[in-house]
Short mmCIF file of C-alpha atoms and ligand atoms in Angstrom, two decimals:
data_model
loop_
_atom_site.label_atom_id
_atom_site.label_comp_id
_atom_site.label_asym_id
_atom_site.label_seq_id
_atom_site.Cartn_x
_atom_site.Cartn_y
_atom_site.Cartn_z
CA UNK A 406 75.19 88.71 71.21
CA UNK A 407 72.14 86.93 72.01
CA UNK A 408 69.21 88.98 73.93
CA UNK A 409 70.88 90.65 76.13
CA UNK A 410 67.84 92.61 77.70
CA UNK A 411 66.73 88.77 78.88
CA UNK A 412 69.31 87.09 80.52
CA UNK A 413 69.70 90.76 82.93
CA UNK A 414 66.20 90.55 82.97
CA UNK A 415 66.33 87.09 83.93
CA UNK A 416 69.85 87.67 86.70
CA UNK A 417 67.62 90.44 88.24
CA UNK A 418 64.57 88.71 88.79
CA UNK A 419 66.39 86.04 90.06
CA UNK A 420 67.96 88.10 92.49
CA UNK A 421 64.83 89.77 93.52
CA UNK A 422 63.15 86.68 93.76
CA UNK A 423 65.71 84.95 96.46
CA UNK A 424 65.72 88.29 98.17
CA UNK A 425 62.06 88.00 98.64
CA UNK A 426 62.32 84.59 100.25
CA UNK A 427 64.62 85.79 102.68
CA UNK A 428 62.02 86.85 105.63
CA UNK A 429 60.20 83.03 105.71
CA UNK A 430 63.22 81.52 104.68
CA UNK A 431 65.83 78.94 106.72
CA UNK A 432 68.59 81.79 108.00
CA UNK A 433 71.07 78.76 108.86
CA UNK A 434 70.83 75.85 106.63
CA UNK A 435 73.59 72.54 106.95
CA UNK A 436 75.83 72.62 103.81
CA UNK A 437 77.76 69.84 102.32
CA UNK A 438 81.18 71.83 101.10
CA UNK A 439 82.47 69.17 99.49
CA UNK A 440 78.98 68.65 97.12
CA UNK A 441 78.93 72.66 96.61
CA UNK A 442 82.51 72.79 95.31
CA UNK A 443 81.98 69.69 93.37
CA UNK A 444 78.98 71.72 91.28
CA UNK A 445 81.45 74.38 90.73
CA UNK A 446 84.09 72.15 89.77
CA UNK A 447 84.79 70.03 86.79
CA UNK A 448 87.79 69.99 83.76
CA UNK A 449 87.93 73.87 81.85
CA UNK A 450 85.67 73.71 79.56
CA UNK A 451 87.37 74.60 76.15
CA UNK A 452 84.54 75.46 74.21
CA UNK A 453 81.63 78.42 74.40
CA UNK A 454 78.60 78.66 76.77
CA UNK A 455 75.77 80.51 75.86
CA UNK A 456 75.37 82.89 78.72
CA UNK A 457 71.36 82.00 79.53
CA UNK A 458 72.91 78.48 80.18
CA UNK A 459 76.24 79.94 82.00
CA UNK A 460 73.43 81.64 84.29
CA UNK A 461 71.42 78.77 84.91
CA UNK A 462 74.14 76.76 85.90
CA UNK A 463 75.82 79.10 87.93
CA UNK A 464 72.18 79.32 90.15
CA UNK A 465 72.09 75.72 90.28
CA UNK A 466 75.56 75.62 91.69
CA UNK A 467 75.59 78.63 94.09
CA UNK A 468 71.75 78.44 95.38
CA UNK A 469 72.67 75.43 98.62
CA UNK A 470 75.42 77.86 99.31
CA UNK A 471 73.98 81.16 99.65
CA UNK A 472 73.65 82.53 103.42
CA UNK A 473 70.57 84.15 104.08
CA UNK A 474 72.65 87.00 105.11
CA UNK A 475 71.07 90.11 104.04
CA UNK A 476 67.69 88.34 105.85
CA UNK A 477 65.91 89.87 108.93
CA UNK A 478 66.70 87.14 111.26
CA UNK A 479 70.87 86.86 110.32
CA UNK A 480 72.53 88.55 113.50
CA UNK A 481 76.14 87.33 113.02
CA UNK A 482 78.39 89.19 112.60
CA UNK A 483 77.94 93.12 111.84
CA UNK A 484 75.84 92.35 108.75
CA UNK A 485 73.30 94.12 106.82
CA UNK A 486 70.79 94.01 104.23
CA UNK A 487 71.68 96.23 100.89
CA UNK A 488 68.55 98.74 100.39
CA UNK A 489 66.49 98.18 97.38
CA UNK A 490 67.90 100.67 95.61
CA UNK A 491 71.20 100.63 96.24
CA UNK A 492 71.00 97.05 95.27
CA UNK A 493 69.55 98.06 92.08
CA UNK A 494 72.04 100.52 91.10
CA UNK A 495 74.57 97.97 91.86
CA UNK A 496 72.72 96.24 89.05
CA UNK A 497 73.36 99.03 87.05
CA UNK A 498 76.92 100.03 87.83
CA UNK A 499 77.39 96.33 86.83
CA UNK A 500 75.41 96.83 83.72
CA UNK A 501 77.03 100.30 83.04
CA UNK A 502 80.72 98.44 83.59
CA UNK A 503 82.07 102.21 84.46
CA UNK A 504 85.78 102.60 85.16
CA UNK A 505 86.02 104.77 87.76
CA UNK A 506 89.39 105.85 87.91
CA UNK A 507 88.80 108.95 87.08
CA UNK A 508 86.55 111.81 85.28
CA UNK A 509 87.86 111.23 82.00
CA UNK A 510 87.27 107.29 82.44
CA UNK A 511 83.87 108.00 84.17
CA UNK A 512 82.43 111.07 84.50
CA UNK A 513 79.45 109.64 86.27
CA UNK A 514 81.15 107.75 88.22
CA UNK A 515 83.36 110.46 89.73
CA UNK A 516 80.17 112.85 90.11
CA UNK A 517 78.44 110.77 91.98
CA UNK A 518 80.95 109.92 94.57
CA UNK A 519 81.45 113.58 94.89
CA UNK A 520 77.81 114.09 95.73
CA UNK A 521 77.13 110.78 98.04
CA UNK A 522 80.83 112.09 99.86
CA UNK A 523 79.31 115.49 100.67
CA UNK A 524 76.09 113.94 101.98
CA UNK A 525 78.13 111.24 104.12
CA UNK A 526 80.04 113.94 105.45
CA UNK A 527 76.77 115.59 106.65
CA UNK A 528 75.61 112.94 108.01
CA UNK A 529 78.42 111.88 110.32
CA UNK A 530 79.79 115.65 111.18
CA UNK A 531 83.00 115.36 109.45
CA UNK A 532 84.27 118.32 108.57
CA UNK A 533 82.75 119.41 104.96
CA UNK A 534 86.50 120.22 103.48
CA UNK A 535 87.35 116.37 104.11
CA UNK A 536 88.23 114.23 101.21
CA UNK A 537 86.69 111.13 100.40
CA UNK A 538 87.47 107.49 99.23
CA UNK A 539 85.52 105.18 98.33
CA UNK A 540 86.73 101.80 99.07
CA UNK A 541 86.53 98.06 99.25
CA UNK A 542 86.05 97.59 102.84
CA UNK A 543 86.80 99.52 106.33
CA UNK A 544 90.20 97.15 105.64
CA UNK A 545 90.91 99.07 102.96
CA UNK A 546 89.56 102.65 105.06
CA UNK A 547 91.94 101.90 107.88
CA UNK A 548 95.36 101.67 105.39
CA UNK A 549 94.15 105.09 103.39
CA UNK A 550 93.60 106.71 106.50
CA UNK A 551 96.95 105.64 108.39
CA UNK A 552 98.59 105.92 104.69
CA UNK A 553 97.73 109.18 105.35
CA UNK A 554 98.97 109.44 108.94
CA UNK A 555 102.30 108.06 108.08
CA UNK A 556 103.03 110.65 105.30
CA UNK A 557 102.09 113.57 107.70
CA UNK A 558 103.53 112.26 110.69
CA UNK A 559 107.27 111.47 108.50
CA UNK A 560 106.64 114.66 106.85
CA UNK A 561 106.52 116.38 110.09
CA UNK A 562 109.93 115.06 111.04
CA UNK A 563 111.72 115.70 107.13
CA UNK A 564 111.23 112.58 105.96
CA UNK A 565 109.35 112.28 102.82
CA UNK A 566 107.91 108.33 102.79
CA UNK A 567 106.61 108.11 99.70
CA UNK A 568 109.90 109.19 97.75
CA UNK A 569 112.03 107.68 100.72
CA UNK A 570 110.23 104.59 102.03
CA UNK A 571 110.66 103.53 106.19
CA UNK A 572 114.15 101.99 105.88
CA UNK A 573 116.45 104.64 108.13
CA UNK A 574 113.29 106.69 108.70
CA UNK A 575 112.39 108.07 112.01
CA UNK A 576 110.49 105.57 113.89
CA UNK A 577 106.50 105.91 114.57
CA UNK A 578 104.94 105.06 117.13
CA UNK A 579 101.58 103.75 116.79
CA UNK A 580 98.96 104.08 119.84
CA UNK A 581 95.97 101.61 120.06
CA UNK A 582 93.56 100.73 121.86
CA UNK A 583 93.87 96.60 123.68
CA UNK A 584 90.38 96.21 121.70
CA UNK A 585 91.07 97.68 118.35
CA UNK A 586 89.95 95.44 115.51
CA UNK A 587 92.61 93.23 113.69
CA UNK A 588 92.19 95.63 111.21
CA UNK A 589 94.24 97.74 112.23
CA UNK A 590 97.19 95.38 112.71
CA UNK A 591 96.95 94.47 109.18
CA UNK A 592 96.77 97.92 108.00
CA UNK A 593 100.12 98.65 109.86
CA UNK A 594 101.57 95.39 108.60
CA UNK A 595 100.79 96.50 104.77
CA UNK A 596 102.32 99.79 105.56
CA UNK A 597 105.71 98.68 106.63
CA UNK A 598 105.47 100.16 110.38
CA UNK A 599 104.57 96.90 111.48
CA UNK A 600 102.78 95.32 114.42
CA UNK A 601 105.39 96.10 117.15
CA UNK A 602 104.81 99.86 116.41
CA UNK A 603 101.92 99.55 118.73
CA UNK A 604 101.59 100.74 121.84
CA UNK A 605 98.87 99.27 123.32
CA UNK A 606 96.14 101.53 125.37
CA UNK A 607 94.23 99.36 128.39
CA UNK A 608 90.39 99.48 127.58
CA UNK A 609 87.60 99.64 130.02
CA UNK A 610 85.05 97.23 130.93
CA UNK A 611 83.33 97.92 128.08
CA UNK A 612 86.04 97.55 125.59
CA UNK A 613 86.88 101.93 125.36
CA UNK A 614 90.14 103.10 125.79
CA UNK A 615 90.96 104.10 128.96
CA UNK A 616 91.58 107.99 128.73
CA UNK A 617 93.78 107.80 131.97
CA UNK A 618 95.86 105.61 130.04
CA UNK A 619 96.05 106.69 126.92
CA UNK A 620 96.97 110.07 128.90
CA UNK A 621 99.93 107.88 130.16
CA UNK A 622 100.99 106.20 127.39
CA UNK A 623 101.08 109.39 125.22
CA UNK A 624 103.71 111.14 128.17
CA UNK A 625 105.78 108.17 128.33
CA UNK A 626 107.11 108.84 124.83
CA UNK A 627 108.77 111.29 123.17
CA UNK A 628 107.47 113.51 120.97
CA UNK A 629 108.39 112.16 117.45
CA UNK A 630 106.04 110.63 115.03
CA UNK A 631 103.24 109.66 116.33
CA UNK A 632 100.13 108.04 115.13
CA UNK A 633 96.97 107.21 117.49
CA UNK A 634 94.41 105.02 116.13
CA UNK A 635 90.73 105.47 118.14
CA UNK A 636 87.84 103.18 117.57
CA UNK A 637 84.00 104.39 117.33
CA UNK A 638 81.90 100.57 117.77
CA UNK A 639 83.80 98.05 119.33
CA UNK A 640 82.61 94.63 117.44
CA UNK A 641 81.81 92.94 120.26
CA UNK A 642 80.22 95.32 122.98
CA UNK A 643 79.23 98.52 120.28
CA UNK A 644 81.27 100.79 122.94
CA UNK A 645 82.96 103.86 121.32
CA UNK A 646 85.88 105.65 122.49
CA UNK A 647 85.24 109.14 124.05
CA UNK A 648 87.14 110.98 121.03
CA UNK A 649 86.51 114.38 122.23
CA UNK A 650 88.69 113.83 125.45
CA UNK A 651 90.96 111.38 123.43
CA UNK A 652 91.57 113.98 120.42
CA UNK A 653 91.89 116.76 122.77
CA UNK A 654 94.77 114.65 124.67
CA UNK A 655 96.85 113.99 121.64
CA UNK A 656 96.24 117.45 120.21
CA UNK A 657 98.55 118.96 123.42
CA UNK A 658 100.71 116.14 122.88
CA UNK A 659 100.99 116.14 118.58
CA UNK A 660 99.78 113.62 117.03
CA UNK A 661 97.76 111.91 114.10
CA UNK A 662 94.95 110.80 114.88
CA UNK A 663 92.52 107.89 113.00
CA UNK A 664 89.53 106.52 114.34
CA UNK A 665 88.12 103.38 112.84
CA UNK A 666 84.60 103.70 112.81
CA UNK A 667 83.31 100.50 110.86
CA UNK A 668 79.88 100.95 111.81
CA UNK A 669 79.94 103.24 115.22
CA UNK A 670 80.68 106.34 113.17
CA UNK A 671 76.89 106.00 112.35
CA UNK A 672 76.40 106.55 115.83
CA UNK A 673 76.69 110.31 114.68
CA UNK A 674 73.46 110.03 112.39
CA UNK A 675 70.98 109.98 115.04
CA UNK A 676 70.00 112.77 117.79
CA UNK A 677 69.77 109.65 119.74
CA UNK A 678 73.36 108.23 119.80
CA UNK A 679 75.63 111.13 118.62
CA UNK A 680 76.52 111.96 122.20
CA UNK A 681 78.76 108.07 121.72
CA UNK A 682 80.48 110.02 119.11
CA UNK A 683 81.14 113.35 120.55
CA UNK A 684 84.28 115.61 119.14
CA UNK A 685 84.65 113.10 115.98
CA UNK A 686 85.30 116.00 114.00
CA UNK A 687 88.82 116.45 115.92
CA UNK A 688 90.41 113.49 113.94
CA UNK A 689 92.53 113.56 111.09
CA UNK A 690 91.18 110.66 109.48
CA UNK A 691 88.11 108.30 109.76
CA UNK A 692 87.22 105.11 108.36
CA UNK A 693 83.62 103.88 107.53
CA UNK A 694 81.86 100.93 106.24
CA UNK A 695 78.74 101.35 104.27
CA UNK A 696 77.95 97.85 103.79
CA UNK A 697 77.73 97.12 107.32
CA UNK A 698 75.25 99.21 109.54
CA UNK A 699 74.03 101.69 106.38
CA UNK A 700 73.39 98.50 104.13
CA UNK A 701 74.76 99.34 100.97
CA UNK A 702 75.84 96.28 98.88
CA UNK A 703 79.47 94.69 99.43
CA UNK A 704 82.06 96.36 98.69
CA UNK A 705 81.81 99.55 100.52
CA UNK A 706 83.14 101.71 102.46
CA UNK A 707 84.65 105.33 102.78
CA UNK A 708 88.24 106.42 103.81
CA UNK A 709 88.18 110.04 105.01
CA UNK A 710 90.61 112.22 105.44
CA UNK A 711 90.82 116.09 106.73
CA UNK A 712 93.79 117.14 104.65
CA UNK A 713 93.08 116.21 101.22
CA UNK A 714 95.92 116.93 100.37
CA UNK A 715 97.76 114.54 102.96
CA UNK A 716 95.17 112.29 101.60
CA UNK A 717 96.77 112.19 97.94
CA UNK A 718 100.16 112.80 98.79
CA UNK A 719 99.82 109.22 100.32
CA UNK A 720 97.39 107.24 98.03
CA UNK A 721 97.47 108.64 94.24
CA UNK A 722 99.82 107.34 91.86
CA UNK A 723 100.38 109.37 88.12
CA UNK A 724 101.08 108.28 84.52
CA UNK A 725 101.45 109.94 81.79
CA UNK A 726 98.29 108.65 80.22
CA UNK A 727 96.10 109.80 82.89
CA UNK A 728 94.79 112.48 81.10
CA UNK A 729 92.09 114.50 82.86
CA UNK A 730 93.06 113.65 86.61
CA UNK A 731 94.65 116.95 87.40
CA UNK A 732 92.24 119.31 89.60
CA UNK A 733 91.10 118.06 92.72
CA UNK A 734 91.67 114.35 93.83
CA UNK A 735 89.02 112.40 92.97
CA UNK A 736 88.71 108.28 91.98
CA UNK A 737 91.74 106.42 92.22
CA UNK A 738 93.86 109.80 93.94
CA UNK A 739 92.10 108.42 97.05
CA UNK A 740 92.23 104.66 97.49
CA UNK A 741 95.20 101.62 96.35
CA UNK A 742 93.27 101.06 93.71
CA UNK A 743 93.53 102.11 89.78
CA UNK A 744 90.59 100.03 88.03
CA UNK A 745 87.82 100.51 90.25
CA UNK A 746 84.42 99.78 89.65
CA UNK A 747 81.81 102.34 90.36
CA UNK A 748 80.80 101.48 93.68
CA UNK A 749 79.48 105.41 94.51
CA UNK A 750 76.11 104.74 92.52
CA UNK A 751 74.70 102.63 95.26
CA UNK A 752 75.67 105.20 97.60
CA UNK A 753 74.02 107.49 96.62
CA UNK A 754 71.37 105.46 95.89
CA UNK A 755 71.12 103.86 99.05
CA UNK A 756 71.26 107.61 101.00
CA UNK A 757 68.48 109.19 98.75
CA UNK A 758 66.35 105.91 99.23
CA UNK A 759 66.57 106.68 103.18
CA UNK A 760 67.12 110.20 102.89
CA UNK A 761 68.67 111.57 106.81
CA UNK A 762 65.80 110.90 108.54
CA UNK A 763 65.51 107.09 107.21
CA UNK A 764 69.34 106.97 108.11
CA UNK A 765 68.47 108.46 111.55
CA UNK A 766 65.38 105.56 112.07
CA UNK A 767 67.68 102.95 110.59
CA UNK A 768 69.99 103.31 113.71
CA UNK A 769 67.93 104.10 116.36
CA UNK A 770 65.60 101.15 114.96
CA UNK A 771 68.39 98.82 115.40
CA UNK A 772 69.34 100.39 118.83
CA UNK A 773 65.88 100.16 119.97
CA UNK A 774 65.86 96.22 118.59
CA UNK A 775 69.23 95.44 120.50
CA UNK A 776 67.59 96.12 124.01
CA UNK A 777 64.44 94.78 123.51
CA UNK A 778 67.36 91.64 122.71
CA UNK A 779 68.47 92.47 125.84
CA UNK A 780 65.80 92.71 127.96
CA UNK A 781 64.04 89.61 126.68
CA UNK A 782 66.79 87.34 127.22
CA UNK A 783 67.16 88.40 130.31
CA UNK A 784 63.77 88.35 131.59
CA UNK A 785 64.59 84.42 130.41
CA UNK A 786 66.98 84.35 132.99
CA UNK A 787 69.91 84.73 130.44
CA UNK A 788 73.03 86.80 131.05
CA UNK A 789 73.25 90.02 128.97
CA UNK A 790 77.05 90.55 129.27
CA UNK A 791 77.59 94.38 127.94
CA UNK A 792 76.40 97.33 128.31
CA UNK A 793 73.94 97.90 125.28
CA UNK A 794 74.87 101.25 124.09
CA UNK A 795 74.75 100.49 120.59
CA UNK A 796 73.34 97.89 118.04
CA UNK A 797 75.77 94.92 119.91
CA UNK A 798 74.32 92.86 122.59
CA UNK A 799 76.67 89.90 124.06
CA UNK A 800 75.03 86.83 125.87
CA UNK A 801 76.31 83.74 128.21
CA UNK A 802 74.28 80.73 129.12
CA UNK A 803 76.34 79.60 131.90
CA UNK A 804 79.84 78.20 131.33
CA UNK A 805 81.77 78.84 128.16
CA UNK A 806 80.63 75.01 126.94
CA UNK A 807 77.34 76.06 127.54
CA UNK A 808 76.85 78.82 125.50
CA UNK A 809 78.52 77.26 122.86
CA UNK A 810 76.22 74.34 122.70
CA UNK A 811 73.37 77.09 122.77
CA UNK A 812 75.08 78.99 119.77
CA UNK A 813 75.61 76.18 117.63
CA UNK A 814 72.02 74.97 118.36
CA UNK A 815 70.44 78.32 117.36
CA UNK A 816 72.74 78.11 114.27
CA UNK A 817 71.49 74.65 113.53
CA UNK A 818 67.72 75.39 113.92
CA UNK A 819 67.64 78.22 111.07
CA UNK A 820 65.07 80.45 113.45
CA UNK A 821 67.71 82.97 113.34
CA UNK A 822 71.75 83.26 112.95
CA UNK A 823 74.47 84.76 115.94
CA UNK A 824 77.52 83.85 116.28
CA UNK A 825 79.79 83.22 119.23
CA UNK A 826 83.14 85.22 120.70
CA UNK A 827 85.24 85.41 123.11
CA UNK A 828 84.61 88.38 125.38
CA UNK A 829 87.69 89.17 128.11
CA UNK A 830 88.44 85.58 128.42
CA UNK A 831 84.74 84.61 128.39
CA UNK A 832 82.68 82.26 125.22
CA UNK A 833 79.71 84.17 124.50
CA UNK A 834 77.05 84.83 122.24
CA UNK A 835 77.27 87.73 120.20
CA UNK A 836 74.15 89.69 118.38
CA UNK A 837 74.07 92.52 115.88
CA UNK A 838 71.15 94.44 114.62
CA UNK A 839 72.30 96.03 111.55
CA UNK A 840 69.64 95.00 109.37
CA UNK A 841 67.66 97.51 107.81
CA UNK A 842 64.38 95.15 107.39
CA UNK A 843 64.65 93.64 110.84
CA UNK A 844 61.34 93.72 112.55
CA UNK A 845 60.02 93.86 116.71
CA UNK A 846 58.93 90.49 115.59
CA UNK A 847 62.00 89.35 114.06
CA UNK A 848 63.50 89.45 117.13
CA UNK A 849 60.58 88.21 119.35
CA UNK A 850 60.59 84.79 117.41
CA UNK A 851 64.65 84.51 117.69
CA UNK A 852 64.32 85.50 121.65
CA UNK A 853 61.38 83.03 121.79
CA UNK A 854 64.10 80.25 119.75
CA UNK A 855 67.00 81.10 121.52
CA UNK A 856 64.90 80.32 124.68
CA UNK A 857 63.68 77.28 123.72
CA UNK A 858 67.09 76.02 122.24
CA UNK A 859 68.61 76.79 125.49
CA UNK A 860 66.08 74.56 128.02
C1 PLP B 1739 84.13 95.27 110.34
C2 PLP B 1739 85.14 96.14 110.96
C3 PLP B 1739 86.34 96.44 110.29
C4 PLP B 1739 86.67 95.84 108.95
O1 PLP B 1739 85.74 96.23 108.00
P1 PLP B 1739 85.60 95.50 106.60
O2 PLP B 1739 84.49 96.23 105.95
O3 PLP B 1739 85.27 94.07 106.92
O4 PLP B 1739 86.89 95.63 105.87
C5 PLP B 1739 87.21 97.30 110.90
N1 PLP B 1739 86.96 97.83 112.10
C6 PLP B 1739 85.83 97.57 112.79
C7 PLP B 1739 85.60 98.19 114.12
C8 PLP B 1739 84.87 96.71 112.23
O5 PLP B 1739 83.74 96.44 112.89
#
């Protein structure tokens, strides 16, 4: 089999090596496409690699390609940095190759996503009884969690879904906010209630719901099945819905209620921001990314879900040979998936690197970094187009053309990385501190580019 020990050895230090380049390196760098894929490409080879060679190749091939990403100065997107050590249990979850389907297929596997669920829950005041899935994505949170909706909400009315399907059931209608994430829509697509379902709630300036409306589209319905999805971070402005009012509403009315939290929930780990957050614990079910603002490697992210029961009525599956997966839901009971690799060890790993205080700093850090954003672009006589309540900060630079040019340039210079949006019918520059390593000075040399790019 070779030596083994070496070529991880050798992936690791590789890995730590390009990681260590990140904070002096190019953030935006121009890549050919067509070259890259042509380094990848090539007939299929019929005949054995040895793997130190498979490696060396494969760093060749991917190393023009790579985004500087999980670097200080990378501000597209809602994108962070995986922690040290959650990176390096990632290592070892990929060394370990656990299946964690289960507690018969992984014991380990299933322990620690009990433990890192308990200490999430903590951390973002969800109710301690809540089940937990660990999955791919906030994607894959949002269909658990309104998986979970649609059983209760069906159930409610005698229909069983999951033994019955939709076709002659009782129609649901879904309530959403105008500035949900797209999310959502594909959720509800996968789930057969489809994209019509909605009934669309009018958002304030800031991209909330408006309560007044959500008041009035709630009344102008009847009171069947009934499934209201609320949104903690919106991606462009950071605003959060005001679930305690919200929750409260649809309680008197009867409801199901899911709030996608991609990276506001965290809102709730700091003294700081929790207020954004208020009454969270009022929802049903909650989705959560940890490898945006908590920087835990890709792919994670947690489906929650008050009734764990609800929660595994709508996403386990049984066979005969799954032996050991009686007792309470754990693994597989709670996401669409069956293999699953054993994405809690970096969890856990990440949360007992930062421990709740760390967790706290990360997000009042990146808070704090957002409006010093703010207020040095506009002391440059820049437009700061949000309210910064959050780790978003959205900026024009005159006319939609404009800012464009700006955003491209800043892409093209490699200083630092943002992308662009459209904000209520506006082009605008759009920055997100998520970054756990991002520094006061990270973001005085992108203010200082930005500023220059833009004379
Ligand atoms: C990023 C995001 C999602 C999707 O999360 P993935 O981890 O990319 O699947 C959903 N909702 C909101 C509000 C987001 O910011």
């Amino acid at each position: 089999m070779g030596d083994l020990g070496h070529l991880f050895r050798s992936a690791a230090e590789h890995a730590a090596d390009y990681r260590t380049s990140l904070s002096e390196r190019q953030v935006g760098v121009p890549v050919d496409q067509v070259a890259l894929t042509d380094a990848f490409s090539g007939p299929l080879p019929s005949a054995a690699c040895p793997p130190e060679r498979v490696l060396a190749d494969l760093i060749a091939a991917a190393e023009p390609g790579l985004v500087a990403s999980a670097g200080p100065r990378y501000f597209g997107f809602v994108v962070g940095g995986a922690l040290p050590a959650a990176t390096a249990a990632d290592i070892l979850a990929a060394g370990w190759d656990q299946l964690a389907t289960n507690a018969v297929t992984s014991p380990a596997a299933v322990a620690a996503e009990a433990a890192a669920g308990d200490w999430l829950k903590e951390l973002l005041g969800i109710p301690a009884s809540a089940s937990v899935g660990f999955v791919t994505g906030a994607q894959a949170a949002n269909t658990a969690g309104l998986a979970a909706a649609r059983h209760q909400v069906l159930a409610d009315a005698g229909w069983d879904v999951e033994r019955r399907g939709l076709l002659g059931a009782p129609p649901i209608r879904v309530i959403a906010g105008q500035e949900r994430h797209g999310t959502i829509d594909r959720s509800l697509r996968l789930l057969g209630l489809g994209t019509d379902a909605v009934h669309p709630v009018s958002a304030e300036p800031n991209g909330a719901i408006d309560l007044e409306s959500l008041r009035a589209v709630l009344r102008a319905g009847s009171s069947g099945p009934t499934i209201v999805c609320l949104q903690a971070g919106n991606v462009n402005t950071g605003a959060c819905d005001r679930l305690r009012e919200a929750c409260e509403l649809v309680r008197r009315h009867g409801g199901w209620v899911h709030v996608d939290g991609a990276f506001g929930l965290w809102a709730a780990a700091s003294p700081a921001t929790r207020h954004l957050v208020d009454g969270l614990e009022l929802a049903d079910s909650w989705a959560c990314d940890g490898h945006k603002w908590l920087n835990l490697p890709y792919d994670s992210a947690f489906a929650f879900c008050a009734r764990p029961d609800v929660h595994a009525a709508a996403m386990s599956y049984s066979a005969a040979y799954l032996v050991g997966s009686g007792g309470l839901p754990a693994g597989a009971d709670l996401t669409a998936e069956s293999s699953r690799r054993a994405r809690g060890f970096a969890v856990w790993a990440g949360l007992r690197e930062l421990g709740s205080l760390g967790v706290a700093a990360l997000v009042e850090r990146c808070c704090e970094l957002a409006r010093r954003f703010a207020t040095g672009l506009a002391r440059a006589g820049f437009e700061v187009a949000n309210e910064v309540v959050l780790n978003q900060v959205l900026v024009g630079f005159g006319d939609d053309a404009r800012t464009d040019r700006v955003v491209a340039a800043v892409q093209a210079d490699g200083t630092c990385w943002m992308g662009g949006t459209t904000w209520r019918g506006r082009r605008l520059m759009r920055i997100s501190v998520s970054n756990a390593a991002t520094t006061e000075a990270d973001v005085d040399r992108s203010i200082a580019a930005i500023t220059r790019l833009a004379g």
